XYZ file of C-alpha atoms in Angstrom:
164
model
C -13.733 -7.794 4.627
C -15.620 -5.151 3.578
C -15.097 -2.571 0.346
C -17.640 -0.449 1.849
C -17.159 3.535 0.947
C -19.318 3.837 4.221
C -16.600 1.805 6.554
C -13.728 3.193 5.052
C -14.084 5.880 6.647
C -13.151 5.426 10.954
C -16.166 6.769 13.066
C -14.762 9.699 15.314
C -14.290 7.830 18.744
C -11.589 5.681 17.230
C -8.074 6.968 17.147
C -5.279 6.665 14.775
C -3.555 4.218 16.824
C -1.057 4.080 12.962
C -1.329 5.615 9.648
C 1.117 5.661 6.225
C 0.556 6.563 3.221
C 2.264 4.174 0.752
C 3.743 7.872 -1.677
C 6.123 6.924 -4.742
C 9.613 7.015 -3.922
C 12.336 9.383 -5.288
C 13.092 6.573 -8.662
C 9.041 6.363 -9.332
C 9.858 9.707 -9.803
C 13.093 10.012 -11.853
C 11.039 7.214 -14.052
C 7.982 9.693 -14.539
C 10.224 13.036 -15.617
C 11.600 10.098 -18.012
C 8.800 9.097 -19.391
C 7.453 12.869 -19.893
C 10.214 13.470 -21.938
C 9.085 11.335 -24.447
C 6.956 13.441 -24.882
C 9.847 16.225 -26.791
C 11.470 13.099 -28.845
C 8.094 12.474 -30.018
C 6.881 15.998 -31.052
C 10.465 17.714 -31.591
C 10.490 16.645 -35.250
C 7.277 19.135 -35.451
C 7.663 21.862 -32.967
C 9.629 21.950 -29.686
C 7.026 24.291 -28.535
C 3.848 20.531 -28.577
C 7.068 18.852 -28.028
C 7.160 20.619 -24.043
C 3.587 20.998 -23.925
C 3.546 17.584 -24.391
C 6.089 16.533 -21.636
C 3.911 18.717 -18.619
C 1.541 16.854 -19.727
C 2.596 13.194 -19.363
C 4.331 14.273 -16.600
C 1.342 15.615 -14.744
C -1.176 12.903 -16.145
C 1.526 10.582 -13.717
C 1.946 12.365 -10.871
C -1.862 12.546 -10.706
C -2.389 9.676 -11.470
C -0.042 8.006 -8.650
C -0.797 11.094 -6.095
C -4.751 9.525 -5.953
C -3.751 6.427 -5.758
C -1.399 6.478 -3.209
C -3.121 3.485 -0.775
C -3.219 4.054 3.733
C -2.685 1.836 6.163
C -4.713 2.493 8.791
C -4.923 1.338 12.435
C -7.267 2.636 14.558
C -8.682 0.960 18.472
C -11.517 -0.756 16.265
C -10.891 -2.192 12.972
C -7.813 -2.182 10.046
C -7.728 -0.178 6.771
C -5.187 -1.381 3.870
C -6.576 0.209 0.810
C -9.791 0.140 -0.203
C -9.943 -2.639 2.388
C -10.576 -2.575 6.073
C -11.923 -4.822 8.890
C -12.357 -4.924 12.327
C -9.505 -5.649 14.737
C -11.243 -8.778 16.208
C -11.039 -10.730 13.042
C -7.079 -10.118 12.517
C -5.705 -12.570 13.896
C -1.461 -13.546 13.549
C 1.050 -10.386 12.199
C 4.226 -11.131 10.537
C 6.233 -8.312 8.997
C 9.184 -9.832 6.474
C 11.819 -7.491 5.061
C 14.573 -8.283 1.447
C 14.317 -12.058 0.288
C 11.100 -13.693 2.481
C 8.650 -10.731 1.585
C 10.196 -11.533 -2.715
C 8.800 -14.502 -1.271
C 5.364 -13.756 0.109
C 4.630 -12.605 -2.954
C 6.179 -15.088 -5.089
C 5.645 -18.165 -3.917
C 4.568 -18.276 -1.024
C 1.192 -16.016 -1.976
C -1.861 -17.594 -2.224
C -4.397 -16.383 -4.876
C -6.945 -15.540 -3.079
C -5.288 -13.193 -0.240
C -6.721 -9.730 -0.894
C -3.102 -7.747 -1.913
C -1.625 -4.006 -1.615
C 1.304 -3.759 -2.821
C 3.312 -1.412 -4.626
C 6.433 -2.663 -6.348
C 8.596 0.967 -4.484
C 7.907 -0.529 -1.198
C 9.910 -3.718 -0.134
C 9.143 -4.274 3.164
C 5.556 -6.314 3.610
C 3.475 -7.386 6.696
C 1.044 -10.548 6.547
C -2.417 -9.835 8.708
C -4.336 -13.462 8.890
C -8.115 -13.176 9.019
C -10.066 -15.292 11.086
C -13.267 -13.541 10.112
C -14.555 -17.730 8.304
C -17.798 -15.647 6.753
C -14.855 -14.193 5.173
C -12.647 -16.830 1.605
C -9.369 -13.882 2.564
C -7.316 -15.441 4.613
C -5.061 -12.730 4.535
C -4.241 -9.330 3.292
C -0.712 -8.591 2.253
C 0.229 -4.955 2.345
C 3.495 -3.525 1.835
C 4.926 -1.092 3.865
C 7.510 1.015 4.555
C 7.843 -0.017 8.827
C 6.543 -3.639 8.937
C 7.978 -3.735 12.787
C 6.147 -1.157 13.752
C 2.694 -2.319 12.450
C 3.948 -5.603 13.189
C 3.904 -4.340 17.251
C 0.545 -2.092 17.042
C -1.745 -5.000 15.860
C 0.087 -7.309 18.440
C -0.087 -5.421 21.207
C 3.983 -6.456 21.158
C 7.189 -3.994 21.862
C 8.479 -3.542 18.330
C 11.383 -6.192 16.737
C 14.609 -4.952 15.301
C 14.230 -5.338 11.393
C 16.950 -8.241 10.512
């Protein structure tokens, strides 16, 4: 697994065969609006204008943090990139997608402490990508994805299986 910033950019000749941005869900934005509203409550006794300005400032700060920290999953003909990590596809072993309780177990009781994680709490399904590089201590990557069947199909070369 490489965290090298130069490695994060796919060569121009490598065609992207899968790309997904793990954007926040609508309910995350509702929570952000609620948190921002706290600025009004905190500063309203001093000044309503200060409260509204604080609410806007808090909203903008959280929005910028959420948007700039949104990871990408990208698969090219030669590499797989999940968040900041990337690896050559020749080191990708078995790949499995999980939904529901199985996804929860993969993120919890079945999780290996050495696994690389790119998990977003607002995205339920996950994909487990086994790493076969013997020089890499990371046994597998576990990544949130909204389209686990599609990602598994792209990485294994098999047609997508329907969600269960």
